PDB file of C-alpha atoms in Angstrom:
ATOM      1  CA  MET O  28      90.836  96.301 126.244  1.00 66.00           C
ATOM      2  CA  VAL O  29      94.545  95.931 124.846  1.00 70.00           C
ATOM      3  CA  GLU O  30      97.181  96.836 127.372  1.00 80.00           C
ATOM      4  CA  THR O  31     100.430  95.586 126.084  1.00 88.00           C
ATOM      5  CA  ARG O  32     102.092  95.152 122.708  1.00 89.00           C
ATOM      6  CA  ALA O  33     101.853  91.413 123.173  1.00 91.00           C
ATOM      7  CA  ASP O  34      98.089  91.838 123.813  1.00 92.00           C
ATOM      8  CA  LEU O  35      97.867  93.834 120.662  1.00 93.00           C
ATOM      9  CA  GLU O  36      99.641  91.233 118.556  1.00 94.00           C
ATOM     10  CA  ALA O  37      97.432  88.363 120.187  1.00 96.00           C
ATOM     11  CA  ALA O  38      94.338  90.520 119.361  1.00 95.00           C
ATOM     12  CA  VAL O  39      95.349  90.825 115.616  1.00 97.00           C
ATOM     13  CA  ARG O  40      96.073  86.997 115.619  1.00 97.00           C
ATOM     14  CA  MET O  41      92.751  86.398 116.824  1.00 98.00           C
ATOM     15  CA  LEU O  42      91.097  88.780 114.379  1.00 98.00           C
ATOM     16  CA  LEU O  43      92.873  86.944 111.425  1.00 98.00           C
ATOM     17  CA  ASP O  44      91.613  83.706 112.743  1.00 98.00           C
ATOM     18  CA  GLU O  45      88.212  84.875 112.883  1.00 98.00           C
ATOM     19  CA  ILE O  46      87.971  85.955 109.557  1.00 98.00           C
ATOM     20  CA  GLY O  47      89.216  82.577 108.229  1.00 98.00           C
ATOM     21  CA  GLU O  48      92.781  83.366 107.730  1.00 98.00           C
ATOM     22  CA  ASP O  49      95.881  81.453 108.932  1.00 97.00           C
ATOM     23  CA  PRO O  50      97.806  83.876 110.908  1.00 96.00           C
ATOM     24  CA  ASP O  51     100.985  81.601 110.693  1.00 96.00           C
ATOM     25  CA  ARG O  52     100.981  81.280 106.905  1.00 96.00           C
ATOM     26  CA  GLU O  53     103.733  83.111 104.820  1.00 96.00           C
ATOM     27  CA  GLY O  54     102.725  86.734 104.176  1.00 95.00           C
ATOM     28  CA  LEU O  55     100.759  86.804 107.330  1.00 97.00           C
ATOM     29  CA  SER O  56     103.071  85.590 110.109  1.00 96.00           C
ATOM     30  CA  ARG O  57     104.667  89.051 110.658  1.00 97.00           C
ATOM     31  CA  THR O  58     101.242  90.874 110.409  1.00 97.00           C
ATOM     32  CA  PRO O  59     100.520  91.124 114.125  1.00 96.00           C
ATOM     33  CA  GLU O  60     103.875  92.768 114.532  1.00 96.00           C
ATOM     34  CA  ARG O  61     103.399  95.180 111.677  1.00 96.00           C
ATOM     35  CA  VAL O  62     100.085  96.282 113.129  1.00 95.00           C
ATOM     36  CA  ARG O  63     101.565  96.665 116.510  1.00 92.00           C
ATOM     37  CA  ARG O  64     104.399  98.667 115.147  1.00 93.00           C
ATOM     38  CA  MET O  65     101.790 100.885 113.065  1.00 93.00           C
ATOM     39  CA  TYR O  66     100.156 101.606 116.379  1.00 85.00           C
ATOM     40  CA  HIS O  67     103.117 102.334 118.438  1.00 79.00           C
ATOM     41  CA  ALA O  68     105.354 104.058 115.969  1.00 61.00           C
TER      42      ALA O  68
END
């Protein structure tokens, strides 16, 4: 279960990695933060 904002960002990074994406590449590096903000807006 995702309990903190940091946990949510880590989960999104893991998801990106699992689908074969590089979460650190340009265009994806801020995706975990964007997803977190979407759910905590």
